Tab-separated table of C-alpha atoms and ligand atoms in Angstrom:
chain	number	residue	atom	x	y	z
A	1	MET	CA	88.420	95.511	120.719
A	2	LYS	CA	89.149	92.927	118.043
A	3	ASP	CA	88.656	89.684	119.719
A	4	ASP	CA	84.955	92.485	120.593
A	5	VAL	CA	84.472	92.800	116.850
A	6	ARG	CA	85.311	89.004	116.210
A	7	LYS	CA	83.021	87.618	118.114
A	8	LEU	CA	80.245	90.198	117.090
A	9	ALA	CA	81.142	89.046	113.291
A	10	ALA	CA	80.607	85.232	114.633
A	11	ASP	CA	77.597	85.879	116.464
A	12	PHE	CA	76.499	87.927	112.892
A	13	LYS	CA	76.971	85.009	110.690
A	14	GLN	CA	74.801	82.811	112.657
A	15	PHE	CA	71.959	85.545	113.041
A	16	LEU	CA	72.079	86.080	109.796
A	17	SER	CA	71.376	82.570	108.688
A	18	SER	CA	69.026	82.334	110.700
A	19	ARG	CA	66.464	85.168	109.614
A	20	GLU	CA	64.548	86.065	106.588
A	21	GLU	CA	65.874	88.173	103.542
A	22	ASP	CA	63.334	90.584	103.492
A	23	GLU	CA	63.616	90.994	107.605
A	24	LEU	CA	67.421	91.111	107.513
A	25	ILE	CA	68.672	94.155	107.066
A	26	PRO	CA	67.225	96.234	109.916
A	27	ALA	CA	66.984	93.053	112.492
A	28	ALA	CA	70.751	92.382	111.256
A	29	CYS	CA	71.866	96.234	112.042
A	30	SER	CA	69.801	95.661	115.925
A	31	GLN	CA	71.020	93.081	116.802
A	32	ALA	CA	74.951	94.043	115.590
A	33	ALA	CA	74.084	97.000	117.973
A	34	ALA	CA	72.923	95.366	120.909
A	35	SER	CA	75.335	92.356	121.111
A	36	PHE	CA	78.569	95.420	120.201
A	37	VAL	CA	77.040	98.410	122.477
A	38	SER	CA	76.133	95.678	125.407
A	39	LYS	CA	80.013	94.418	125.395
A	40	ASN	CA	81.514	97.840	125.043
A	41	GLN	CA	79.743	100.970	127.121
A	42	LYS	CA	83.411	102.198	127.813
A	43	GLN	CA	84.934	101.746	124.128
A	44	GLU	CA	86.071	105.089	123.139
A	45	ASP	CA	86.162	104.685	119.290
A	46	ASN	CA	82.144	106.409	118.928
A	47	HIS	CA	81.110	104.085	115.884
A	48	LEU	CA	81.747	101.010	114.405
A	49	THR	CA	81.003	99.581	110.823
A	50	VAL	CA	80.198	96.006	110.122
A	51	ALA	CA	80.265	94.770	106.526
A	52	PHE	CA	77.361	92.056	106.616
A	53	VAL	CA	76.908	90.197	102.948
A	54	PRO	CA	72.551	89.313	102.985
A	55	PRO	CA	72.468	86.501	100.453
A	56	GLY	CA	71.567	87.786	97.395
A	57	LYS	CA	72.224	91.248	97.910
A	58	HIS	CA	75.181	93.225	97.567
A	59	PRO	CA	77.497	93.461	100.621
A	60	ALA	CA	76.286	96.720	102.685
A	61	HIS	CA	78.300	98.315	105.098
A	62	VAL	CA	76.506	98.884	108.555
A	63	LYS	CA	78.101	102.043	110.643
A	64	ILE	CA	76.447	101.464	114.527
A	65	PRO	CA	76.753	104.493	116.711
A	66	VAL	CA	78.022	103.940	120.268
A	67	GLN	CA	78.603	107.098	121.747
A	68	PRO	CA	75.553	108.899	123.626
A	69	LEU	CA	73.467	111.835	122.351
A	70	ARG	CA	73.567	115.113	122.718
A	71	ALA	CA	75.122	115.973	126.006
A	72	ASP	CA	71.651	118.166	126.294
A	73	ALA	CA	69.504	115.022	126.284
A	74	THR	CA	68.338	114.527	129.111
A	75	PRO	CA	69.335	112.034	131.704
A	76	ASN	CA	67.319	109.383	131.291
A	77	THR	CA	68.186	109.122	127.567
A	78	ALA	CA	71.196	109.466	126.902
A	79	VAL	CA	72.447	106.118	128.416
A	80	GLN	CA	70.815	103.088	127.941
A	81	ASP	CA	69.480	103.382	124.144
A	82	ILE	CA	71.002	101.037	122.056
A	83	PRO	CA	71.770	102.993	119.111
A	84	SER	CA	69.391	101.847	116.015
A	85	PRO	CA	71.159	100.904	112.635
A	86	GLN	CA	72.361	103.183	110.011
A	87	PRO	CA	73.036	101.439	106.830
A	88	GLU	CA	74.829	103.603	104.113
A	89	THR	CA	72.177	104.402	101.911
A	90	GLU	CA	73.324	104.956	98.400
A	91	ASP	CA	73.475	100.844	97.201
A	92	MET	CA	69.752	101.278	99.262
A	93	ASN	CA	66.643	101.085	97.078
A	94	ALA	CA	63.028	102.179	98.449
A	95	LYS	CA	62.187	98.716	99.503
A	96	GLU	CA	64.879	98.758	101.880
A	97	LYS	CA	64.304	102.066	102.870
A	98	GLN	CA	61.088	101.457	103.099
A	99	ILE	CA	61.756	98.716	105.714
A	100	LEU	CA	64.378	100.712	107.491
A	101	LEU	CA	61.575	103.285	108.134
A	102	ASP	CA	59.315	100.945	109.253
A	103	GLN	CA	61.773	100.235	111.563
A	104	ILE	CA	62.263	103.794	112.857
A	105	ALA	CA	58.790	104.417	113.401
A	106	GLN	CA	58.049	101.096	115.285
A	107	GLU	CA	60.814	102.104	118.034
A	108	ILE	CA	58.805	105.773	118.061
A	109	HIS	CA	55.493	103.882	118.462
A	110	ASN	CA	56.860	102.668	121.492
A	111	CYS	CA	58.780	105.258	122.913
A	112	HIS	CA	58.094	106.889	126.190
A	113	ARG	CA	61.459	108.494	126.828
A	114	CYS	CA	60.276	111.822	127.485
A	115	PRO	CA	56.804	112.776	128.836
A	116	LEU	CA	54.893	113.330	125.816
A	117	GLY	CA	54.774	109.340	125.388
A	118	ASN	CA	52.083	109.269	127.457
A	119	THR	CA	49.960	111.492	126.932
A	120	ARG	CA	50.525	111.564	122.828
A	121	LEU	CA	46.885	109.945	121.366
A	122	HIS	CA	49.108	108.769	118.241
A	123	ALA	CA	52.470	109.329	117.505
A	124	VAL	CA	53.209	110.411	114.342
A	125	PRO	CA	56.175	109.590	113.036
A	126	GLY	CA	56.145	110.991	109.460
A	127	GLU	CA	55.259	109.881	106.319
A	128	GLY	CA	56.334	110.038	102.559
A	129	ASN	CA	58.910	108.606	99.609
A	130	PRO	CA	61.338	106.506	101.825
A	131	ALA	CA	63.657	107.278	98.408
A	132	ALA	CA	62.417	111.480	98.305
A	133	LYS	CA	65.047	113.777	96.771
A	134	LEU	CA	63.182	116.980	99.143
A	135	MET	CA	61.396	116.274	102.706
A	136	PHE	CA	60.187	119.086	105.177
A	137	ILE	CA	59.972	119.400	108.587
A	138	GLY	CA	57.905	120.544	110.541
A	139	GLU	CA	57.698	121.270	114.582
A	140	GLY	CA	55.321	118.855	116.160
A	141	PRO	CA	52.220	117.124	115.636
A	142	GLY	CA	49.356	119.440	116.756
A	143	PHE	CA	45.518	118.343	117.233
A	144	ASP	CA	44.533	116.904	113.900
A	145	GLU	CA	48.211	115.028	113.796
A	146	ASP	CA	47.931	113.275	117.056
A	147	HIS	CA	44.538	112.486	116.634
A	148	GLN	CA	44.868	110.594	113.256
A	149	GLY	CA	49.282	109.925	113.763
A	150	ARG	CA	49.763	111.797	110.135
A	151	PRO	CA	52.320	114.831	109.863
A	152	PHE	CA	49.881	118.062	108.573
A	153	ILE	CA	46.852	116.748	107.621
A	154	GLY	CA	44.878	119.709	109.202
A	155	ARG	CA	44.669	124.227	108.186
A	156	ALA	CA	48.879	123.858	108.535
A	157	GLY	CA	49.096	120.952	106.424
A	158	GLN	CA	46.818	121.746	103.808
A	159	LEU	CA	48.570	124.763	102.803
A	160	LEU	CA	51.565	122.882	103.395
A	161	ASP	CA	50.306	120.460	100.650
A	162	LYS	CA	49.594	124.186	98.245
A	163	MET	CA	53.387	125.076	98.606
A	164	ILE	CA	54.721	121.342	97.565
A	165	ALA	CA	52.125	121.207	94.468
A	166	ALA	CA	52.494	124.469	93.122
A	167	MET	CA	56.630	123.706	93.401
A	168	GLY	CA	55.511	121.388	90.873
A	169	LEU	CA	55.195	118.192	92.947
A	170	LYS	CA	52.685	116.207	94.777
A	171	ARG	CA	52.356	115.318	99.114
A	172	GLU	CA	53.667	111.693	97.973
A	173	GLN	CA	57.015	112.287	95.963
A	174	VAL	CA	58.315	113.417	98.996
A	175	PHE	CA	58.665	112.487	102.830
A	176	ILE	CA	56.869	114.843	105.393
A	177	ALA	CA	58.735	114.649	109.467
A	178	ASN	CA	58.720	117.090	112.336
A	179	ILE	CA	61.563	117.447	115.430
A	180	ALA	CA	58.963	116.138	117.824
A	181	LYS	CA	57.443	113.107	117.385
A	182	CYS	CA	54.519	113.490	119.537
A	183	HIS	CA	51.832	116.264	120.455
A	184	PRO	CA	53.146	119.177	122.602
A	185	MET	CA	50.342	120.186	124.977
A	186	ILE	CA	49.738	122.904	126.780
A	187	ASN	CA	47.217	121.196	128.889
A	188	PRO	CA	48.705	117.770	129.270
A	189	GLU	CA	45.255	116.588	131.196
A	190	THR	CA	42.942	117.592	127.612
A	191	PRO	CA	44.226	116.171	125.151
A	192	GLU	CA	40.726	116.450	122.833
A	193	SER	CA	40.603	120.383	123.566
A	194	ARG	CA	41.418	121.790	119.844
A	195	GLY	CA	44.259	124.826	120.206
A	196	ASN	CA	45.921	123.203	123.746
A	197	ASP	CA	49.099	123.084	121.051
A	198	ARG	CA	52.994	124.956	122.154
A	199	ALA	CA	56.129	124.067	120.675
A	200	PRO	CA	58.265	121.342	121.974
A	201	ASN	CA	60.401	122.336	124.751
A	202	ALA	CA	64.649	121.471	124.815
A	203	GLY	CA	64.471	118.443	126.231
A	204	GLU	CA	61.562	116.430	124.078
A	205	ILE	CA	63.720	117.856	120.713
A	206	ALA	CA	66.999	116.012	122.638
A	207	VAL	CA	65.085	113.056	122.746
A	208	CYS	CA	63.425	112.863	119.690
A	209	ARG	CA	66.839	114.249	117.598
A	210	LYS	CA	67.773	110.367	117.189
A	211	PHE	CA	64.297	109.441	115.620
A	212	LEU	CA	64.339	112.083	112.897
A	213	GLU	CA	68.530	112.099	112.048
A	214	GLN	CA	67.735	108.191	111.488
A	215	GLN	CA	64.774	109.214	109.518
A	216	ILE	CA	66.905	111.696	107.558
A	217	ALA	CA	69.975	108.743	107.143
A	218	ALA	CA	67.714	106.791	105.586
A	219	ILE	CA	66.375	108.928	103.704
A	220	SER	CA	69.451	110.675	102.948
A	221	PRO	CA	67.612	113.378	100.672
A	222	LYS	CA	69.228	115.894	98.763
A	223	TYR	CA	67.303	119.413	100.080
A	224	ILE	CA	65.469	119.376	103.399
A	225	VAL	CA	62.921	122.505	103.888
A	226	ALA	CA	62.935	123.890	107.428
A	227	LEU	CA	59.739	125.170	108.451
A	228	GLY	CA	59.367	127.155	111.091
A	229	GLY	CA	61.503	129.052	113.932
A	230	VAL	CA	61.862	125.910	115.895
A	231	ALA	CA	62.746	123.379	112.935
A	232	SER	CA	64.954	125.348	111.883
A	233	LYS	CA	67.106	126.603	114.891
A	234	ALA	CA	67.116	122.685	115.955
A	235	LEU	CA	68.337	121.353	112.238
A	236	ILE	CA	70.753	124.734	111.164
A	237	SER	CA	71.382	126.532	114.328
A	238	ASP	CA	70.116	127.723	117.722
A	239	THR	CA	71.790	130.301	118.198
A	240	ASP	CA	69.841	131.996	115.144
A	241	SER	CA	66.650	133.360	114.093
A	242	LEU	CA	64.677	132.534	111.590
A	243	GLY	CA	64.724	135.833	109.689
A	244	ALA	CA	69.021	135.356	109.860
A	245	LEU	CA	69.254	131.268	108.509
A	246	ARG	CA	66.500	132.044	106.290
A	247	GLY	CA	67.316	133.048	101.573
A	248	LYS	CA	70.333	130.382	101.863
A	249	PHE	CA	70.883	126.763	101.719
A	250	HIS	CA	72.978	125.238	104.336
A	251	ILE	CA	74.555	122.225	104.853
A	252	LEU	CA	73.226	120.016	107.433
A	253	HIS	CA	74.824	119.008	110.148
A	254	LEU	CA	73.808	116.130	112.639
A	255	ASP	CA	74.742	115.286	115.904
A	256	THR	CA	73.670	111.295	115.782
A	257	VAL	CA	74.793	110.315	112.692
A	258	GLU	CA	77.288	110.405	109.860
A	259	LEU	CA	75.989	111.675	106.409
A	260	LYS	CA	77.578	109.825	103.511
A	261	THR	CA	76.361	112.570	101.169
A	262	PRO	CA	75.487	115.911	102.432
A	263	ILE	CA	72.604	117.437	102.619
A	264	LYS	CA	70.968	120.992	101.661
A	265	ILE	CA	68.683	122.602	104.413
A	266	ILE	CA	66.919	125.874	103.789
A	267	ALA	CA	65.057	127.665	106.447
A	268	THR	CA	61.169	129.495	105.560
A	269	PHE	CA	57.852	130.228	107.307
A	270	HIS	CA	56.352	127.824	108.968
A	271	PRO	CA	53.179	126.817	107.209
A	272	ALA	CA	50.721	127.789	110.519
A	273	ALA	CA	52.296	131.472	110.159
A	274	LEU	CA	51.992	131.923	107.156
A	275	LEU	CA	47.945	131.518	107.513
A	276	ARG	CA	48.341	134.335	110.706
A	277	ASN	CA	51.099	136.578	108.766
A	278	PRO	CA	49.480	135.949	104.736
A	279	ASN	CA	52.051	138.591	104.014
A	280	TRP	CA	55.055	136.474	104.635
A	281	LYS	CA	53.661	134.389	101.945
A	282	LYS	CA	55.792	135.897	98.939
A	283	ASP	CA	59.497	135.497	101.172
A	284	ALA	CA	58.240	131.841	101.888
A	285	TRP	CA	57.509	131.303	98.271
A	286	ALA	CA	60.734	133.051	97.472
A	287	ASP	CA	62.394	130.426	99.186
A	288	LEU	CA	60.568	127.168	97.842
A	289	GLN	CA	62.130	128.066	94.553
A	290	MET	CA	65.363	128.425	95.347
A	291	VAL	CA	64.555	125.013	95.824
A	292	MET	CA	62.934	124.569	92.783
A	293	LYS	CA	65.951	125.939	90.421
A	294	GLU	CA	68.473	123.492	92.318
A	295	MET	CA	66.316	120.433	91.665
A	296	GLY	CA	65.672	121.822	88.106
A	297	LEU	CA	61.394	122.181	88.859
A	298	LYS	CA	58.697	124.042	87.322
A	299	ARG	CA	55.630	125.430	88.651
A	300	PRO	CA	52.579	123.475	87.016
A	301	GLN	CA	51.088	125.826	84.572
A	302	ALA	CA	47.500	126.835	85.940
B	401	LIG	N1	52.462	121.902	112.496
B	401	LIG	C1	53.732	121.088	112.623
B	401	LIG	O1	54.671	121.663	112.773
B	401	LIG	N2	53.554	119.681	112.167
B	401	LIG	C2	52.493	119.636	111.979
B	401	LIG	O2	52.769	118.502	111.921
B	401	LIG	C3	51.749	120.184	111.801
B	401	LIG	C4	51.443	121.160	112.488
């Protein structure tokens, strides 16, 4: 184990000296992860922390997970994937977070680990402020999102924009993502037809989990709003109903990433459900007001 770490440090030093500053953090992390994981497939610890000092920057510690994904992930996704970098985020500025998010997005665009990767028109990694204090997480892209590669831009997205505005925020101030990064379709042979949306299944959620957890760790928001039952169950508890999860904050626990700073998560109704059941809007508003109170936000005057 020690020899591996020494060898890794030497490789790492050599690697760092060959890179431009801007690509140092993500590229170096990937290199370290690739190098370590390829030599330590069977090692027991589930993390390795590597310290490095990019020229002109503060020292950074990169925690590299070496455990497989969740036990319920489909087998071909758990083992051979090289885990991506998970830098400590307290010292990272928005630019560094954006670099990391771009790298995760690139992995998502290249991903074909489940069948959705072969039928999507566009992957939808998510978008927004890389240093957001608040994240919204939905279920998965629908028709409009699949066509444009952006989250929540259809009718449900327009309602989400109104919900964000009612909280006194702009869409660009928050980060919006989904549990599944590709469009789950009822009939994958007709991606051009509307109304062809379905919820992601357990295998698809497990495959995508790593990406979402890396995004959350990179952004390190203080609060997350889980939109609807799929997101709430995937992120809080899959044994409780949305009704049981709503109306209170939970502390977020991730499966593949260890968070440095606690994140509070609250479950509420999905905007698409609110469009179908407008009488639920007052309960959703009560959930959002809990977040506003904690964040010191005020509803803008009309
Ligand atoms: N519904 C979601 O859950 N996510 C989107 O991006 C759009 C609709």
